[in-house]
Short mmCIF file of C-alpha atoms in Angstrom, two decimals:
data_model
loop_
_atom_site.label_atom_id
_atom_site.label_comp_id
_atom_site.label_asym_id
_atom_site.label_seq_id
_atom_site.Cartn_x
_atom_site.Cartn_y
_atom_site.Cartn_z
CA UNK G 28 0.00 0.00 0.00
CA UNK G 29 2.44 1.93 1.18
CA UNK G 30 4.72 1.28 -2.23
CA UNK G 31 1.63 2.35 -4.64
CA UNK G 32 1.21 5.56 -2.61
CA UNK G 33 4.88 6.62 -3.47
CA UNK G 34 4.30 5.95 -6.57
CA UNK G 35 1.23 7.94 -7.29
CA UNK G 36 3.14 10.29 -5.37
CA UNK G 37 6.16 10.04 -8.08
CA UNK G 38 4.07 10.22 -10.78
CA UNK G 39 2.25 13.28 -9.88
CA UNK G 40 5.58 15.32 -9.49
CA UNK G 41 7.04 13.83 -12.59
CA UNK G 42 3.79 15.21 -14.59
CA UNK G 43 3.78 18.77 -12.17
CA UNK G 44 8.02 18.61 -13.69
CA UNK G 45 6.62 18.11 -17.35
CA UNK G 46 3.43 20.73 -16.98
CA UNK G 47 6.27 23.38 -15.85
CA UNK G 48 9.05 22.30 -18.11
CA UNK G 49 6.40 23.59 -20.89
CA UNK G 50 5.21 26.60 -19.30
CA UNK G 51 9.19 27.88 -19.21
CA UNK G 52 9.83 26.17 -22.76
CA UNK G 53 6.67 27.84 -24.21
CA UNK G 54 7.70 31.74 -22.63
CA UNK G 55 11.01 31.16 -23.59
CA UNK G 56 10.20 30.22 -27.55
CA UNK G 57 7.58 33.11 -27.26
CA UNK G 58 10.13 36.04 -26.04
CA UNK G 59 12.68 34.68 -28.24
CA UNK G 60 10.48 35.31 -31.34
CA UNK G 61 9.92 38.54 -29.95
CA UNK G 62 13.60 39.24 -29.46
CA UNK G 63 13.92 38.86 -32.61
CA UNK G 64 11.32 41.07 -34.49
CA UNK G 65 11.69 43.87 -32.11
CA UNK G 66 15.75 44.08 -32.57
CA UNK G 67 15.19 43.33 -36.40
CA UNK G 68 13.48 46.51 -36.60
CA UNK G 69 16.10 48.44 -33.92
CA UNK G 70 18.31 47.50 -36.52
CA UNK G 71 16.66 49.08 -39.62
CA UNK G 72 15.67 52.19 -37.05
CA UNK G 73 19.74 52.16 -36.44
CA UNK G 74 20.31 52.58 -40.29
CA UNK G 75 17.77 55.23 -41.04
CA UNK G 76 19.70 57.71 -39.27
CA UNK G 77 22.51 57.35 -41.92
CA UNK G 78 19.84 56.69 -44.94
CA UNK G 79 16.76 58.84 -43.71
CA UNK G 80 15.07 57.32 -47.22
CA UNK G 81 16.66 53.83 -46.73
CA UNK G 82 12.59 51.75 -46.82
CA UNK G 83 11.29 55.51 -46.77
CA UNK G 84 7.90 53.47 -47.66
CA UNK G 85 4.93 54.23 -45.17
CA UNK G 86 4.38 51.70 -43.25
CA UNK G 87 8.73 51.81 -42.83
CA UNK G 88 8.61 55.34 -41.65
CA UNK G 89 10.89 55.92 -38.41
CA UNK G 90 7.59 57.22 -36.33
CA UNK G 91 6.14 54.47 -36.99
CA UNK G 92 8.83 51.23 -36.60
CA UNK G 93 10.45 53.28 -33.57
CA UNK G 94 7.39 52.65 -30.90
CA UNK G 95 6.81 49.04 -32.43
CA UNK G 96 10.52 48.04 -31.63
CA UNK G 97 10.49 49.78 -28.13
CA UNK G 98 7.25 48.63 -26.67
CA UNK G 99 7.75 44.89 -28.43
CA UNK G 100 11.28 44.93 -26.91
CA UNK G 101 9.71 45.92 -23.49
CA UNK G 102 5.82 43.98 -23.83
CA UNK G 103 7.16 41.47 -26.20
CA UNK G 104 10.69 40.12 -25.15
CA UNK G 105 11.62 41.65 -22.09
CA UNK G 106 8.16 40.54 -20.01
CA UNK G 107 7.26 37.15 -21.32
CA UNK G 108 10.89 36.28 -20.87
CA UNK G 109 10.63 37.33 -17.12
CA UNK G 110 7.47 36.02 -16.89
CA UNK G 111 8.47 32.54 -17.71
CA UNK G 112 11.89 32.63 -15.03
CA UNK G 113 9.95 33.79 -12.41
CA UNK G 114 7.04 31.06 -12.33
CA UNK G 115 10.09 28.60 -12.77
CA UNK G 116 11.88 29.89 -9.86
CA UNK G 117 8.63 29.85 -7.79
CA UNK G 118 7.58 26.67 -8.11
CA UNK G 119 11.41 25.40 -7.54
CA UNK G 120 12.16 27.97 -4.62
CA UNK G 121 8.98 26.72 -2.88
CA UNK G 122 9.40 23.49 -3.83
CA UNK G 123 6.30 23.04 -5.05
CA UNK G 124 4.00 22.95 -8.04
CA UNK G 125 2.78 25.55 -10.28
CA UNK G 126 -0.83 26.84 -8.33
CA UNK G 127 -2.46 26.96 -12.12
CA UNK G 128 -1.00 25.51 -15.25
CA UNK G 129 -3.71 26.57 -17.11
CA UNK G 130 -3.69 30.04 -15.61
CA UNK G 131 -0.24 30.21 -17.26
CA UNK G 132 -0.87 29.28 -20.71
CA UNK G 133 -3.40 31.91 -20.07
CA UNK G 134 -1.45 34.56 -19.38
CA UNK G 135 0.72 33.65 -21.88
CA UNK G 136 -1.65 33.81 -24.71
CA UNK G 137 -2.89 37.48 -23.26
CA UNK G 138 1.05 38.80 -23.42
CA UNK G 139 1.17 37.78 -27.21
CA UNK G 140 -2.68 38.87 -27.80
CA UNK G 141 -1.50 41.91 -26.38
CA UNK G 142 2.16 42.42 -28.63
CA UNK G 143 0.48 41.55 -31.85
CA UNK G 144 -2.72 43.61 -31.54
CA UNK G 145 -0.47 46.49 -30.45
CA UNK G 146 2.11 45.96 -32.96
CA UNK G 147 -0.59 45.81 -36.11
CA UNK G 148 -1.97 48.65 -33.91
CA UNK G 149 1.15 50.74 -34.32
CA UNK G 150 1.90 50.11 -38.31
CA UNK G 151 -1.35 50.91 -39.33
CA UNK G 152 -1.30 54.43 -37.63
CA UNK G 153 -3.24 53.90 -34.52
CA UNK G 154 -1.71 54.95 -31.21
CA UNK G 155 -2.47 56.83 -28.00
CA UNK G 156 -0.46 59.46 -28.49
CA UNK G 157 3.30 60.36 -28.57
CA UNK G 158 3.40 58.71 -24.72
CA UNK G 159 6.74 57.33 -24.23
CA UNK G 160 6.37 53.06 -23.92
CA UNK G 161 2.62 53.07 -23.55
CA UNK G 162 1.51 54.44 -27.17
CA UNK G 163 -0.26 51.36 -27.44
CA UNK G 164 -3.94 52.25 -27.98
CA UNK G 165 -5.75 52.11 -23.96
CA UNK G 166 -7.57 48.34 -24.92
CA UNK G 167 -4.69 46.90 -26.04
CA UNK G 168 -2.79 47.92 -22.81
CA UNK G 169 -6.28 46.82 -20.78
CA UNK G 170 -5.60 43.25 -22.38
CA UNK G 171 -1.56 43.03 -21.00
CA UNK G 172 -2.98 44.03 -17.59
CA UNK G 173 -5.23 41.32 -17.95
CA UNK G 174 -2.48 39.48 -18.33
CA UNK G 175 -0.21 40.62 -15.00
CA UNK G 176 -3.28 40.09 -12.99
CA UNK G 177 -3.58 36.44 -13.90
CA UNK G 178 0.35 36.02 -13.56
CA UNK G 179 0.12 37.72 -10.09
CA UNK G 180 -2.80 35.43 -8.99
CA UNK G 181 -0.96 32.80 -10.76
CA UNK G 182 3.02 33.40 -8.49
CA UNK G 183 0.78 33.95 -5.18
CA UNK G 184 -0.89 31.27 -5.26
CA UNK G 185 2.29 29.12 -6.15
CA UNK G 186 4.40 30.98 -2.95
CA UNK G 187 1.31 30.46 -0.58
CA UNK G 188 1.75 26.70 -1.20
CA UNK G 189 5.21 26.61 -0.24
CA UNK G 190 6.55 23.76 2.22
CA UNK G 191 8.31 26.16 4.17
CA UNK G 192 7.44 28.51 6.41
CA UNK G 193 9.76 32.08 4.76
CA UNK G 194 9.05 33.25 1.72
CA UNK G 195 12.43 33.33 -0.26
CA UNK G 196 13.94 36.45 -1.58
CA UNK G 197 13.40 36.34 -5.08
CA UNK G 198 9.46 35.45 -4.98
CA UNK G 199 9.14 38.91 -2.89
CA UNK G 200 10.97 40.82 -6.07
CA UNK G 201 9.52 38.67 -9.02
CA UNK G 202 5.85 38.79 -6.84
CA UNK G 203 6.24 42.96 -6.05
CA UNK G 204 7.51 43.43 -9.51
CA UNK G 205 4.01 42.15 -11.07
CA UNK G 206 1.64 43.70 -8.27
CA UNK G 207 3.48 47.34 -8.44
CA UNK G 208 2.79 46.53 -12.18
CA UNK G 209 -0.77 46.40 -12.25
CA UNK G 210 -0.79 49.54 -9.88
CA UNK G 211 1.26 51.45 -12.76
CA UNK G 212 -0.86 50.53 -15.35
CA UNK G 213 -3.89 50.96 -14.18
CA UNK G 214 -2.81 54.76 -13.26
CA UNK G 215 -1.36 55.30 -16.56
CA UNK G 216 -4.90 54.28 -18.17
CA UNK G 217 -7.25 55.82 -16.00
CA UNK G 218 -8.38 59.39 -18.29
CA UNK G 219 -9.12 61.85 -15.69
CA UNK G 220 -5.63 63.33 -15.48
CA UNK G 221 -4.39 62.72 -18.89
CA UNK G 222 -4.24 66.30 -20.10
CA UNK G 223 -2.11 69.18 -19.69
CA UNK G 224 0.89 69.15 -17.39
CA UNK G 225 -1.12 65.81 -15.51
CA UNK G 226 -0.48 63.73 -18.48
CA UNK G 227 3.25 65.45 -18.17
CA UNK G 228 3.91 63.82 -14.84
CA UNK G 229 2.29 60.48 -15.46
CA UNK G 230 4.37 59.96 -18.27
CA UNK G 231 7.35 60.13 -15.97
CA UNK G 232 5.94 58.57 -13.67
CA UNK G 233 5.15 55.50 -15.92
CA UNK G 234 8.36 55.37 -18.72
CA UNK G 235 10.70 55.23 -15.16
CA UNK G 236 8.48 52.84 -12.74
CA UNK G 237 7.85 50.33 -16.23
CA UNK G 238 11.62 49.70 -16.07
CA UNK G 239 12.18 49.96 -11.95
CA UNK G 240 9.45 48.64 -10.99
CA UNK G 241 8.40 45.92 -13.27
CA UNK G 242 12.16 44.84 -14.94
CA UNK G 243 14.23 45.27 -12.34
CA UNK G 244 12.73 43.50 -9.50
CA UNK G 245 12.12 40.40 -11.49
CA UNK G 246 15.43 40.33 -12.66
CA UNK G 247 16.89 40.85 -9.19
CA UNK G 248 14.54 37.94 -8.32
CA UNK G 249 16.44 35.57 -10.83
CA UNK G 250 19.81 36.82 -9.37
CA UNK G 251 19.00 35.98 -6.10
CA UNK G 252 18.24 32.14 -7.34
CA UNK G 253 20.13 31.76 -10.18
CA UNK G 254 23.95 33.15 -8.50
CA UNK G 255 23.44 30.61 -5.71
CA UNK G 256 22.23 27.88 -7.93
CA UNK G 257 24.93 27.66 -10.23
CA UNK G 258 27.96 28.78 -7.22
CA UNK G 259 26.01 26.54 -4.64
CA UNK G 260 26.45 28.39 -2.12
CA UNK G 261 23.65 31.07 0.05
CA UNK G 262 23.54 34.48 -1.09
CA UNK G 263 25.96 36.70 1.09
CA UNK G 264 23.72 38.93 3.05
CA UNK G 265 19.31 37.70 3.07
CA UNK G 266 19.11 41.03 5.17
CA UNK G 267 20.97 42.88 2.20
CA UNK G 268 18.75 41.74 0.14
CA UNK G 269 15.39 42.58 1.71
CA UNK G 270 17.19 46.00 2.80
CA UNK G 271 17.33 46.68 -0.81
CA UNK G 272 13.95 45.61 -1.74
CA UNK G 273 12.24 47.82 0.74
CA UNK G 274 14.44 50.88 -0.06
CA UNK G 275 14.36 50.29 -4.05
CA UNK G 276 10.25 50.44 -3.12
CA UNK G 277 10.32 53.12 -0.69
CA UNK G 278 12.70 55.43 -3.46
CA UNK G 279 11.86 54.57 -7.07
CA UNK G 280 8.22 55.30 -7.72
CA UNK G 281 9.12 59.50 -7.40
CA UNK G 282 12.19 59.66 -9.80
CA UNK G 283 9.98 59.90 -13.02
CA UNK G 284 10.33 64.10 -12.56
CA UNK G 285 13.93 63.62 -13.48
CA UNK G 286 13.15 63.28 -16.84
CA UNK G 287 11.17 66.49 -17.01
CA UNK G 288 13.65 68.63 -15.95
CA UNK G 289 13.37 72.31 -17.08
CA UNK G 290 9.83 71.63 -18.18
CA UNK G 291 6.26 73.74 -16.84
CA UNK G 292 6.37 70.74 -13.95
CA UNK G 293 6.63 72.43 -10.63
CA UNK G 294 10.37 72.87 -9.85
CA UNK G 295 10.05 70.91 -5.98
CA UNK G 296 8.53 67.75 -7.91
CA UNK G 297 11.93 68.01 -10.26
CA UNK G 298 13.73 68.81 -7.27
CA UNK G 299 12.20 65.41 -5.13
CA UNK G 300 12.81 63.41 -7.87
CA UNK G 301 16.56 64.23 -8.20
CA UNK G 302 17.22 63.82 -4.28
CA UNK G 303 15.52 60.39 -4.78
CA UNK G 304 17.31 59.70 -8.00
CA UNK G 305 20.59 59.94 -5.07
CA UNK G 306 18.50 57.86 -2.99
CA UNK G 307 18.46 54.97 -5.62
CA UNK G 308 22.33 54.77 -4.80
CA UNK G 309 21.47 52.71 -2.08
CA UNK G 310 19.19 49.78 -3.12
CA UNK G 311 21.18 49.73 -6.59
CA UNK G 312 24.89 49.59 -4.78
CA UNK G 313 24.12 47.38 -1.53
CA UNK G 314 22.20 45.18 -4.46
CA UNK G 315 24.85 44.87 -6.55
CA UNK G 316 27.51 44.57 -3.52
CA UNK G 317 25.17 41.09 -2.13
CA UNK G 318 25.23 39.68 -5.88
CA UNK G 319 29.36 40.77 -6.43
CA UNK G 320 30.27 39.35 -2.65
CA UNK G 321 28.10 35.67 -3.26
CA UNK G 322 30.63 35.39 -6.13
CA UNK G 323 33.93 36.35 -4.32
CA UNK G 324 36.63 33.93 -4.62
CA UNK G 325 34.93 32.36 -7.32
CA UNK G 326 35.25 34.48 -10.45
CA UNK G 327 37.39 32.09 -11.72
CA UNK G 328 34.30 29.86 -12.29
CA UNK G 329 33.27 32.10 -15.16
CA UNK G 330 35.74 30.49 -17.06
CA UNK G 331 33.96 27.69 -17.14
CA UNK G 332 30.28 28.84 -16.94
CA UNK G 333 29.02 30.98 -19.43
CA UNK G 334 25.62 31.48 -17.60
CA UNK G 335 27.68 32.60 -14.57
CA UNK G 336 29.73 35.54 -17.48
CA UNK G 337 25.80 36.53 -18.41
CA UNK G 338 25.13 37.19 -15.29
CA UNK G 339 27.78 39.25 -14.45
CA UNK G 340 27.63 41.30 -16.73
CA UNK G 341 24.12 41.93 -15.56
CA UNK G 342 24.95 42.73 -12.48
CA UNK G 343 27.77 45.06 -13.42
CA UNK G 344 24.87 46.87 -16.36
CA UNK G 345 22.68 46.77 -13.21
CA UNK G 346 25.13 48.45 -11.31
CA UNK G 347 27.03 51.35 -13.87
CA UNK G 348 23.50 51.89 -15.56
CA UNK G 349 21.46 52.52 -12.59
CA UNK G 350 24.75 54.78 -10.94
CA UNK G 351 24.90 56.58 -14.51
CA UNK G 352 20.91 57.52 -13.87
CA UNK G 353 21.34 58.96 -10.59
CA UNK G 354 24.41 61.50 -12.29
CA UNK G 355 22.24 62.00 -15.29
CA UNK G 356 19.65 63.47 -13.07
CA UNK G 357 21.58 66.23 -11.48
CA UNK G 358 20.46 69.37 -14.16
CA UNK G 359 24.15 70.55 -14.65
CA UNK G 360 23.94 67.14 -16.49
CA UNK G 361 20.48 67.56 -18.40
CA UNK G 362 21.77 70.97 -19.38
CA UNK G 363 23.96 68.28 -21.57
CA UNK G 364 22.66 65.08 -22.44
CA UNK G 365 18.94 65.90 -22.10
CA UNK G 366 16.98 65.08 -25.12
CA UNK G 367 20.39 63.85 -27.00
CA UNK G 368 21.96 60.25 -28.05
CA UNK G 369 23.62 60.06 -24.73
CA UNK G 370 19.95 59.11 -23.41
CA UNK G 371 19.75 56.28 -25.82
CA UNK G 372 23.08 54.73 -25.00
CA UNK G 373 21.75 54.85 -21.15
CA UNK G 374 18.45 52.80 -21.93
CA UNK G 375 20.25 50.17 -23.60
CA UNK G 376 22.90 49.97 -20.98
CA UNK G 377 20.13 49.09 -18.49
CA UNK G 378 17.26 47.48 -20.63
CA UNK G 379 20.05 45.39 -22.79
CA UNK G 380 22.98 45.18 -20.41
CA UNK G 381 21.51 44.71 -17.20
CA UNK G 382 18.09 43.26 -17.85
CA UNK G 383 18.30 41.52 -21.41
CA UNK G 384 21.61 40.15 -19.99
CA UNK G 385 20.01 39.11 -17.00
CA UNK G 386 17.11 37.06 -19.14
CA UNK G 387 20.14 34.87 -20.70
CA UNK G 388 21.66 34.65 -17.58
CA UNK G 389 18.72 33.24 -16.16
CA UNK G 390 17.61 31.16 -19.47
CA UNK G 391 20.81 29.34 -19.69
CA UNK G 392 21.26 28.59 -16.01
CA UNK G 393 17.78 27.44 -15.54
CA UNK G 394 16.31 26.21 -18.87
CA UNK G 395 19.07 23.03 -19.31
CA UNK G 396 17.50 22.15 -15.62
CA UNK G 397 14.02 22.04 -16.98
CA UNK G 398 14.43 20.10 -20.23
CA UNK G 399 17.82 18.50 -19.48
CA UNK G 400 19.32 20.00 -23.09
CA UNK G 401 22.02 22.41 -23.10
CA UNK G 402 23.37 24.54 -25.53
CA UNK G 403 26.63 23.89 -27.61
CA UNK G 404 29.67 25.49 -26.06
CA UNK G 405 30.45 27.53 -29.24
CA UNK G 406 26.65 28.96 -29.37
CA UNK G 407 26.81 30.22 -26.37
CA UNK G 408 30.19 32.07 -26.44
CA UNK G 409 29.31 33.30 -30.29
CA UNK G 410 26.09 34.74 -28.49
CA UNK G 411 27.88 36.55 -25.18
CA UNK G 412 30.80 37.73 -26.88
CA UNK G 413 29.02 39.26 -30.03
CA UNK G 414 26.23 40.72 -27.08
CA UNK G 415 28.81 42.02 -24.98
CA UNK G 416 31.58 43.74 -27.87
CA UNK G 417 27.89 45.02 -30.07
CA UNK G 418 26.53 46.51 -26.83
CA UNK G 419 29.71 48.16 -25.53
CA UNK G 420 30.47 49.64 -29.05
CA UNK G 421 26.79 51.07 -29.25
CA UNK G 422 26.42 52.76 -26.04
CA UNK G 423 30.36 53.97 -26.00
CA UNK G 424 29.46 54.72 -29.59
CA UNK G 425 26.66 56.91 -28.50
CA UNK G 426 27.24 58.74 -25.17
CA UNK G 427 30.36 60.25 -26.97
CA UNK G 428 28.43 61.33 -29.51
CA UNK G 429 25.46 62.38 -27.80
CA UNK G 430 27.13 64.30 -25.37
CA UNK G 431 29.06 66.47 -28.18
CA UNK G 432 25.37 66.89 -29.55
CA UNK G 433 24.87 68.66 -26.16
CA UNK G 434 27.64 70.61 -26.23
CA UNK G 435 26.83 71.33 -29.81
CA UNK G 436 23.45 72.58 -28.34
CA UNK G 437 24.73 74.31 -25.39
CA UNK G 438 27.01 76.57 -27.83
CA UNK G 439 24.07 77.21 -29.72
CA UNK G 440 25.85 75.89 -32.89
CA UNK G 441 23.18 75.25 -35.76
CA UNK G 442 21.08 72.47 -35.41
CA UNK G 443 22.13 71.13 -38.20
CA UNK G 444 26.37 70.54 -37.06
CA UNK G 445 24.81 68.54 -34.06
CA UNK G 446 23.54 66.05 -36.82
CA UNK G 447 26.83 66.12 -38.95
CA UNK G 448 28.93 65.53 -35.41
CA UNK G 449 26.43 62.44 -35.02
CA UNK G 450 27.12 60.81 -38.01
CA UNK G 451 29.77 58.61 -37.16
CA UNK G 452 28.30 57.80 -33.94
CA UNK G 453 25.13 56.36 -35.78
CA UNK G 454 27.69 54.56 -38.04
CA UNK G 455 29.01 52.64 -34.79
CA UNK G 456 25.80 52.66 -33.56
CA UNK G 457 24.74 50.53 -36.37
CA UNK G 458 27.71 48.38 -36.48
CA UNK G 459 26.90 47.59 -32.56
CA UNK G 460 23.29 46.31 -33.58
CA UNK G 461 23.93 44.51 -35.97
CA UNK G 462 26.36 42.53 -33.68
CA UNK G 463 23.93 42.48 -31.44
CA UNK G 464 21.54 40.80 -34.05
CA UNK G 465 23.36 38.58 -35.03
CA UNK G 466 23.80 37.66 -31.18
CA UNK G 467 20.26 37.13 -31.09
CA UNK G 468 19.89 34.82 -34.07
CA UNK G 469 22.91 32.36 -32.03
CA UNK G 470 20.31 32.42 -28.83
CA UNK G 471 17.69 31.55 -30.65
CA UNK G 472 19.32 28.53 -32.24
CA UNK G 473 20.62 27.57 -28.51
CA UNK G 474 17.28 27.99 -27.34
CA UNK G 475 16.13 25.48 -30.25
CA UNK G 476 18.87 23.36 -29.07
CA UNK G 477 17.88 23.49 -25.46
CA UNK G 478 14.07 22.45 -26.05
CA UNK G 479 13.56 20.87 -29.51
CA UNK G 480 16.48 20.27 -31.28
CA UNK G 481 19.74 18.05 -30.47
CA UNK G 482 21.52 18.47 -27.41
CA UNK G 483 24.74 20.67 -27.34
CA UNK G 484 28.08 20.11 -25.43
CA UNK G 485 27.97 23.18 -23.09
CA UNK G 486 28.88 21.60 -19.71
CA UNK G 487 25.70 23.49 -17.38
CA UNK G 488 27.66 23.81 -13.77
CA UNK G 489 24.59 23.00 -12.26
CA UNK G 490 23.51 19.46 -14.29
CA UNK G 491 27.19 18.34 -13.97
CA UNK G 492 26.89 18.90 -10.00
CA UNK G 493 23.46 17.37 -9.42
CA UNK G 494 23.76 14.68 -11.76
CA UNK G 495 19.92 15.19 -12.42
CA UNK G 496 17.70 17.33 -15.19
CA UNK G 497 15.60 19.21 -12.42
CA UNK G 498 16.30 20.69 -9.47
#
């Protein structure tokens, strides 16, 4: 009796293993695709700036491709991507089951619903306005909240059937990160105050809060699992890391003024949002300290674990990115860099080197565990080298420039030498993304290799611990 109760037992988790080895294998596919498409057409947006008529047609036009590869980068790639790490590393932190399968595949099919409506949406002409990462018509964006409520439901319910008694640290980041969210987008929706200097603030309010408070914790959340996974060893500091939660909460949701310096705002809502914008310095460095001390005396390791080197270089985006916001909101600094290039190289230092890195990271640490397939050793160093040397070149490329398009500015030189000083920056720019293309085209064929296709020859640092293809 006993004997056929274990195995029910063993069965059960065996099919629970299989139900969430395709809920990460299905969100992982999905973001990939989007990856894809949305850097595709940051690619073409890269060479219009040196070929304004290169595909001048009208459905190619830069106003039009430019919100389609920001808010498919962000809606697309970016959040199913998350998505899919953070109900594996609920289910495995709690040790536990998925609390709804089906509410998953759900979800899922309301993120996609959501990019592809919005991205037909944005080519035909239709849009909410010139409203920086929500220009997404207001159903469309009704349908993606539909689709963070059910993954909120979805992670709570998985963490309240834990079989331990504390909550670990990344379900509070990946589980914040989805509520704060909904809070965000229902605000930004809402009509009432969407005119005049209203819509203004809530603009800054959302563009900032979409990346701190809906990127950043859940990649923090796969730090905190996927660092001591693959080191096997505890995080350095648990009381580090909660500090940092709480103050990253308590400081990011007012820094959105900073990017409305100068502007009709009232000048003590710029001025709050630049002493918070200091503020973020500690959450972001006693962070990034916790991740960087877990790994002392072992850097050595990333010799031999790429997922570790994707990781790391997360952190360190996390880390010069977020301490590169808090200078860039002092306004002897906007007097420079506001509204030039140099604003451009800092998004994709944070969105591509700390959070896009962080989604590998996270993918090729985790995803072999799931499906027991990992990626061929020469993938996955074509894919972080060509990432990391396409990345650096395009933000070096374009903080240089930018900030001589500032200076350019500030001399009150025509308009027009600003654009001729920019031209070789867009040049490098260029050559960056397509590097960073063709990065994306090598992760998608590891991905292939780590679900479908034939196994590669990576050695995963976890698998060759365990000995097992789940953990």
């Amino acid at each position: 009796m006993q004997a056929s109760i274990t195995g029910h037992h063993a069965a059960a988790g065996a099919e629970d293993d299989r139900a969430l080895t395709a809920v990460f294998t299905a969100y992982t596919v999905s973001a990939t695709a989007w990856l894809l498409f949305a850097t595709a057409v940051g690619l073409l947006l890269a060479f219009k700036f040196g070929a304004p008529d290169f595909w001048a047609a009208k459905y190619l036009t830069f106003g039009r491709l430019r919100p389609i590869h920001t808010n498919d980068t962000f809606y697309g790639w970016a959040s199913i991507g998350l998505v899919g790490l953070a109900y594996y590393v609920a289910a495995r932190s709690c040790g536990t089951r998925l609390y709804s399968t089906r509410l998953a595949w759900i979800g899922l099919v309301l993120f996609n619903l959501a990019a592809v409506a919005g991205t037909i949406a944005l080519e035909l002409g239709y849009n909410w306005g010139d409203l920086e990462y929500r220009e997404w018509p207001w159903p469309i964006r009704l349908v993606f909240l539909a689709a963070l409520l059910v993954t909120g439901w979805n992670l709570i319910g998985t963490v309240a059937r834990r079989n331990a008694e504390d909550i670990y640290l990344s379900n509070w980041y990946t589980i914040c990160g989805v509520l704060w969210t909904c809070v965000i987008a229902i605000v930004a929706t809402l009509p009432w105050y969407q005119y005049g200097l209203g819509q203004v603030a809530i603009s800054g309010y959302y563009m900032h809060n979409a990346v701190g408070m809906w990127f950043t914790p859940l990649a923090l959340g796969v730090f905190y699992y996927a660092i001591p996974k693959i080191l096997s060893r505890p995080i350095y500091s648990y009381a580090l890391g909660v500090f940092a939660f709480w103050t990253n909460l308590l400081f990011y949701p007012l820094l959105g003024g900073h990017h409305f310096l100068f502007s009709p705002l009232p000048w003590w809502l710029q001025t709050t949002a630049i002493v918070f914008s200091v503020a973020m310095l500690v959450p972001v460095w006693g962070g990034s300290a916790n991740y960087l001390l877990t790994m002392r005396g072992r850097y050595r390791d990333m010799t031999h674990s790429y997922p570790l080197m994707f990781i790391f270089v997360g952190v360190i985006g996390y880390l010069v990115g977020s301490t590169q916001g808090t200078v860039e909101a002092f306004r002897s600094m906007q007097a420079i860099w506001h509204l030039t290039n140099f604003t451009v190289g800092h998004s994709h230092l944070t969105m591509y080197g700390f959070v896009t890195f962080a989604v590998w990271g996270g993918i090729y640490a985790l995803l072999p565990l799931a499906t027991g397939k990992s990626p061929g050793r020469l993938g996955i160093a074509m894919h972080f080298w060509m990432a990391l040397v396409g990345s650096f070149i395009y933000v070096i490329a374009l903080s240089i420039g930018g900030t001589i398009q500032g200076l350019d500015w500030l001399h009150q030189l025509p308009f027009i030498q600003s654009v001729v000083d920019m031209n070789p920056y867009w040049v490098w720019r260029g050559a960056g993304g397509l590097l960073m293309f063709l990065s994306h085209i090598v992760f998608a064929w590891n991905v292939w290799r780590m679900t479908s296709g034939q196994a590669g020859n990576a050695a995963s640092p976890i698998l060759a611990r365990t000995g097992e293809a789940a953990a």
